[in-house]
Amino acid sequence: MRKKFYIVGNLKMFIPSHEEAEQYLSVFRREVRGHRFESVEMIICPPVLYAEAFRHANLREVKLGAQDVFWEKEGAYTGGISAGMLRDIGVEYVIVGHSERRLYGGDTDEIIKAKTDAVLKQYLSPILCIGETAEERAVDGTLPVLRRQVETVFAGLSKMQAEKIIIAYEPRWAIGTDRVPSTSDILQVKVFLRKVFTKLYDEGVAERITIIYGGSVKSATIPAVSWEAELDGVLVGRESLFPYELVKMATIAEERTLPDGA
Ligand code: PGA
């Protein structure tokens, strides 16, 4: 059976009010009407304050995600939101290690490991962002950086836990810049990660782990950054603010997965 194709919308800290969240939802509902996605899993990660509104909207085509999490279960952690709390409001996926959290929130590989473990403990799926900076890329540091990020987070995880994680390869220089790596660069990363996972686990696990691409994704470029590079989906930032674009991406991906002649 073919793997699902993931389209993750990261709404970041946009959508500044409840009213706009409701507007987004009603536009989404209108755009998605009449579409049925069998092979595409669409996940939207709104600011957590609007998670309930998204859940109550009951959009059949969409799963609910969160953009971040605190690693402890409960306690005196002002401002923290635990994985259990996220699960309680209907969240199924949690982004961990996004480069903006690494940059502005001080997330280190060790913190990201703790967050990933916390998410897995609640039986939710982490969407683990990894990626190199422009400086690291300039000195051929991409693959060593990815290896370090992956090995820190996957240390001690069982095969079953490992397979629950969606890896989002997001080169930091490609986020919000309209620059994207070539298909062959992405493919090289995919082949490399498969080797890393074969070493950590085995070929079967390496084959089954879902890897998606993120950074300046648009509907026009979706084939080149995902299935042409043998990846299983995309993580979309700015363009996910337009429900029309998300639905268009899902439609393109859905058509691509239809068997010949169907
Ligand atoms: P972008 O963001 O699509 O706006 O480049 C991607 C991301 O931050 O995940």
Short mmCIF file of C-alpha atoms and ligand atoms in Angstrom, two decimals:
data_model
loop_
_atom_site.label_atom_id
_atom_site.label_comp_id
_atom_site.label_asym_id
_atom_site.label_seq_id
_atom_site.Cartn_x
_atom_site.Cartn_y
_atom_site.Cartn_z
CA MET A 1 0.00 0.00 0.00
CA ARG A 2 1.24 3.44 -0.89
CA LYS A 3 2.14 5.78 1.95
CA LYS A 4 -0.06 8.77 2.67
CA PHE A 5 1.05 12.11 1.31
CA TYR A 6 1.22 14.69 4.11
CA ILE A 7 0.43 18.34 3.72
CA VAL A 8 1.12 20.19 6.95
CA GLY A 9 0.02 23.81 7.21
CA ASN A 10 1.94 25.82 9.80
CA LEU A 11 -0.05 29.00 10.42
CA LYS A 12 2.71 30.30 12.74
CA MET A 13 1.73 33.41 14.74
CA PHE A 14 -0.50 34.74 11.99
CA ILE A 15 -4.29 34.89 12.31
CA PRO A 16 -4.40 37.62 14.97
CA SER A 17 -7.93 37.14 16.33
CA HIS A 18 -10.69 34.64 16.91
CA GLU A 19 -12.72 36.36 14.26
CA GLU A 20 -9.99 35.78 11.68
CA ALA A 21 -9.68 32.17 12.75
CA GLU A 22 -13.40 31.74 12.08
CA GLN A 23 -12.99 33.47 8.73
CA TYR A 24 -10.12 31.17 7.80
CA LEU A 25 -12.26 28.18 8.69
CA SER A 26 -15.23 29.32 6.67
CA VAL A 27 -13.04 30.03 3.60
CA PHE A 28 -11.42 26.62 4.06
CA ARG A 29 -14.79 24.92 4.26
CA ARG A 30 -15.88 26.62 1.05
CA GLU A 31 -12.68 25.72 -0.81
CA VAL A 32 -12.69 22.10 0.25
CA ARG A 33 -16.34 21.47 -0.59
CA GLY A 34 -16.75 18.70 -3.14
CA HIS A 35 -13.18 17.42 -2.70
CA ARG A 36 -12.35 14.06 -1.26
CA PHE A 37 -8.79 13.22 -0.42
CA GLU A 38 -8.13 9.51 -0.06
CA SER A 39 -4.37 9.48 -0.14
CA VAL A 40 -3.60 12.89 1.33
CA GLU A 41 -3.43 13.65 5.03
CA MET A 42 -3.91 17.34 5.62
CA ILE A 43 -2.80 18.67 9.00
CA ILE A 44 -3.27 22.27 10.07
CA CYS A 45 -1.33 23.74 12.98
CA PRO A 46 -3.02 26.98 14.08
CA PRO A 47 -1.86 29.12 17.00
CA VAL A 48 -2.82 26.90 19.93
CA LEU A 49 -5.36 29.43 21.18
CA TYR A 50 -7.55 28.61 18.17
CA ALA A 51 -7.14 24.85 18.33
CA GLU A 52 -10.60 24.44 19.86
CA ALA A 53 -12.18 26.52 17.11
CA PHE A 54 -10.49 24.33 14.52
CA ARG A 55 -11.62 21.19 16.27
CA HIS A 56 -15.19 22.39 16.59
CA ALA A 57 -15.20 23.25 12.90
CA ASN A 58 -15.19 19.50 12.37
CA LEU A 59 -13.44 19.59 9.03
CA ARG A 60 -13.44 16.00 7.85
CA GLU A 61 -10.42 16.59 5.62
CA VAL A 62 -8.17 18.08 8.27
CA LYS A 63 -6.28 16.80 11.31
CA LEU A 64 -5.29 19.17 14.07
CA GLY A 65 -1.67 19.95 14.84
CA ALA A 66 0.20 22.17 17.31
CA GLN A 67 3.28 24.27 16.62
CA ASP A 68 5.19 23.55 19.81
CA VAL A 69 4.95 21.88 23.20
CA PHE A 70 6.59 22.01 26.63
CA TRP A 71 8.34 18.80 27.60
CA GLU A 72 7.13 18.35 31.17
CA LYS A 73 3.79 16.76 32.00
CA GLU A 74 2.67 19.40 34.48
CA GLY A 75 4.00 21.72 37.15
CA ALA A 76 5.32 25.20 37.79
CA TYR A 77 6.27 26.00 34.19
CA THR A 78 4.73 29.38 33.48
CA GLY A 79 3.58 29.66 29.90
CA GLY A 80 4.05 25.96 29.21
CA ILE A 81 1.53 23.73 27.44
CA SER A 82 2.01 20.00 27.83
CA ALA A 83 1.51 17.25 25.29
CA GLY A 84 -1.32 15.90 27.46
CA MET A 85 -3.12 19.24 27.28
CA LEU A 86 -2.73 19.25 23.52
CA ARG A 87 -4.12 15.76 23.27
CA ASP A 88 -7.02 16.79 25.45
CA ILE A 89 -8.08 19.47 22.95
CA GLY A 90 -7.93 17.08 20.02
CA VAL A 91 -4.40 17.67 18.72
CA GLU A 92 -2.90 14.66 16.95
CA TYR A 93 0.37 16.06 15.57
CA VAL A 94 2.92 18.35 17.18
CA ILE A 95 5.70 20.24 15.40
CA VAL A 96 8.95 20.04 17.36
CA GLY A 97 12.25 21.71 16.60
CA HIS A 98 10.96 24.24 14.10
CA SER A 99 13.85 26.56 13.19
CA GLU A 100 11.93 29.55 14.56
CA ARG A 101 11.74 27.79 17.94
CA ARG A 102 15.45 26.96 17.69
CA LEU A 103 16.17 30.61 16.85
CA TYR A 104 13.78 32.54 19.11
CA GLY A 105 12.87 29.96 21.74
CA GLY A 106 16.36 28.63 22.44
CA ASP A 107 15.48 25.04 21.54
CA THR A 108 18.60 22.88 21.49
CA ASP A 109 18.77 19.33 20.13
CA GLU A 110 18.46 18.11 23.73
CA ILE A 111 15.33 20.17 24.37
CA ILE A 112 13.87 18.96 21.09
CA LYS A 113 14.60 15.40 22.17
CA ALA A 114 12.72 16.01 25.44
CA LYS A 115 9.78 17.51 23.56
CA THR A 116 9.69 14.60 21.11
CA ASP A 117 9.68 12.10 23.97
CA ALA A 118 6.86 14.00 25.69
CA VAL A 119 4.77 13.98 22.51
CA LEU A 120 5.35 10.26 21.96
CA LYS A 121 4.40 9.48 25.55
CA GLN A 122 0.97 10.93 24.84
CA TYR A 123 0.70 8.78 21.70
CA LEU A 124 0.74 11.83 19.46
CA SER A 125 2.86 12.14 16.31
CA PRO A 126 5.82 14.50 16.42
CA ILE A 127 6.66 16.41 13.25
CA LEU A 128 10.37 16.81 13.79
CA CYS A 129 11.98 19.68 11.88
CA ILE A 130 15.62 19.34 10.98
CA GLY A 131 17.76 21.43 8.66
CA GLU A 132 21.01 23.25 8.13
CA THR A 133 21.73 26.99 8.10
CA ALA A 134 23.15 28.77 5.04
CA GLU A 135 26.55 28.92 6.77
CA GLU A 136 26.54 25.20 7.49
CA ARG A 137 25.57 24.47 3.92
CA ALA A 138 28.36 26.68 2.59
CA VAL A 139 30.98 24.50 4.27
CA ASP A 140 29.34 21.18 3.27
CA GLY A 141 27.94 20.80 6.75
CA THR A 142 24.41 19.77 5.72
CA LEU A 143 24.66 16.02 6.19
CA PRO A 144 26.66 16.06 9.45
CA VAL A 145 24.20 18.59 10.90
CA LEU A 146 21.22 16.46 9.93
CA ARG A 147 22.87 13.38 11.36
CA ARG A 148 23.50 15.12 14.69
CA GLN A 149 19.94 16.44 14.88
CA VAL A 150 18.43 13.05 14.09
CA GLU A 151 20.72 10.94 16.27
CA THR A 152 20.11 13.13 19.33
CA VAL A 153 16.34 12.90 19.04
CA PHE A 154 16.08 9.22 18.10
CA ALA A 155 18.43 8.02 20.86
CA GLY A 156 16.67 5.34 22.88
CA LEU A 157 13.46 5.32 20.84
CA SER A 158 11.92 2.00 19.88
CA LYS A 159 11.17 1.12 16.28
CA MET A 160 7.51 1.74 16.87
CA GLN A 161 8.16 5.19 18.29
CA ALA A 162 10.58 5.99 15.50
CA GLU A 163 7.98 5.19 12.87
CA LYS A 164 5.50 7.54 14.47
CA ILE A 165 7.76 10.52 13.83
CA ILE A 166 7.38 12.57 10.68
CA ILE A 167 10.70 14.15 9.72
CA ALA A 168 10.42 17.55 8.07
CA TYR A 169 13.58 18.46 6.22
CA GLU A 170 13.55 22.24 6.34
CA PRO A 171 16.77 23.94 5.29
CA ARG A 172 16.77 27.08 7.41
CA TRP A 173 17.86 29.26 4.51
CA ALA A 174 14.81 28.16 2.53
CA ILE A 175 12.21 29.20 5.12
CA GLY A 176 10.41 32.39 4.20
CA THR A 177 12.90 33.21 1.45
CA ASP A 178 11.41 31.83 -1.78
CA ARG A 179 14.60 29.86 -2.28
CA VAL A 180 14.39 26.09 -2.44
CA PRO A 181 16.99 23.36 -2.81
CA SER A 182 17.09 21.41 -6.07
CA THR A 183 15.26 18.11 -6.36
CA SER A 184 18.58 16.30 -6.44
CA ASP A 185 19.78 18.04 -3.26
CA ILE A 186 16.60 16.93 -1.49
CA LEU A 187 16.96 13.43 -2.86
CA GLN A 188 20.51 13.30 -1.55
CA VAL A 189 19.21 14.18 1.91
CA LYS A 190 16.55 11.51 1.65
CA VAL A 191 19.09 8.85 0.68
CA PHE A 192 21.37 9.98 3.50
CA LEU A 193 18.60 9.85 6.12
CA ARG A 194 17.64 6.42 4.96
CA LYS A 195 21.21 5.27 5.60
CA VAL A 196 21.18 6.87 9.06
CA PHE A 197 17.94 5.09 9.95
CA THR A 198 19.13 1.79 8.54
CA LYS A 199 22.10 2.05 10.87
CA LEU A 200 19.98 3.09 13.86
CA TYR A 201 17.25 0.51 13.23
CA ASP A 202 16.98 -1.52 10.03
CA GLU A 203 16.04 -1.15 6.38
CA GLY A 204 12.35 -1.70 7.01
CA VAL A 205 12.15 1.13 9.53
CA ALA A 206 14.25 3.38 7.29
CA GLU A 207 11.82 2.69 4.46
CA ARG A 208 8.71 3.35 6.56
CA ILE A 209 9.76 6.58 8.30
CA THR A 210 7.92 9.47 6.75
CA ILE A 211 10.07 12.32 5.46
CA ILE A 212 8.59 15.55 4.14
CA TYR A 213 10.06 18.81 2.86
CA GLY A 214 9.47 22.36 4.17
CA GLY A 215 10.65 25.82 3.16
CA SER A 216 9.00 28.16 0.63
CA VAL A 217 6.65 25.47 -0.68
CA LYS A 218 4.07 26.57 -3.26
CA SER A 219 1.58 24.57 -5.28
CA ALA A 220 3.64 25.19 -8.42
CA THR A 221 6.77 23.66 -6.91
CA ILE A 222 5.24 20.86 -4.89
CA PRO A 223 6.22 18.00 -7.25
CA ALA A 224 9.89 19.11 -7.42
CA VAL A 225 10.33 19.32 -3.65
CA SER A 226 8.36 16.24 -2.70
CA TRP A 227 7.54 13.20 -4.82
CA GLU A 228 10.15 13.90 -7.50
CA ALA A 229 12.64 13.79 -4.61
CA GLU A 230 10.92 10.66 -3.23
CA LEU A 231 9.53 12.44 -0.19
CA ASP A 232 6.15 11.88 1.40
CA GLY A 233 4.78 15.38 1.79
CA VAL A 234 5.36 19.04 2.52
CA LEU A 235 5.33 21.46 5.44
CA VAL A 236 3.86 24.73 4.28
CA GLY A 237 4.24 28.09 6.03
CA ARG A 238 3.05 31.29 4.36
CA GLU A 239 1.04 29.61 1.62
CA SER A 240 -1.03 27.76 4.20
CA LEU A 241 -2.61 31.08 5.15
CA PHE A 242 -4.57 30.69 1.89
CA PRO A 243 -6.97 27.77 2.14
CA TYR A 244 -7.27 27.84 -1.65
CA GLU A 245 -3.55 27.03 -1.94
CA LEU A 246 -3.70 24.19 0.57
CA VAL A 247 -6.64 22.62 -1.20
CA LYS A 248 -4.89 23.07 -4.54
CA MET A 249 -1.79 21.31 -3.20
CA ALA A 250 -3.91 18.48 -1.85
CA THR A 251 -5.68 18.16 -5.19
CA ILE A 252 -2.39 18.01 -7.11
CA ALA A 253 -1.05 15.40 -4.69
CA GLU A 254 -4.26 13.39 -4.77
CA GLU A 255 -4.27 13.26 -8.56
CA ARG A 256 -0.69 12.15 -8.59
CA THR A 257 -1.48 9.15 -6.42
CA LEU A 258 -4.43 7.87 -8.44
CA PRO A 259 -3.67 4.56 -10.13
CA ASP A 260 -3.39 4.68 -13.94
CA GLY A 261 -6.70 4.95 -15.66
CA ALA A 262 -8.66 5.66 -12.47
P1 PGA B 1 7.48 29.02 4.53
O1 PGA B 1 7.65 28.40 5.98
O2 PGA B 1 6.66 28.05 3.73
O3 PGA B 1 6.80 30.31 4.75
O4 PGA B 1 8.86 29.16 3.95
C1 PGA B 1 7.89 27.04 6.17
C2 PGA B 1 7.99 26.72 7.62
O5 PGA B 1 8.37 27.60 8.41
O6 PGA B 1 7.69 25.60 8.05
#
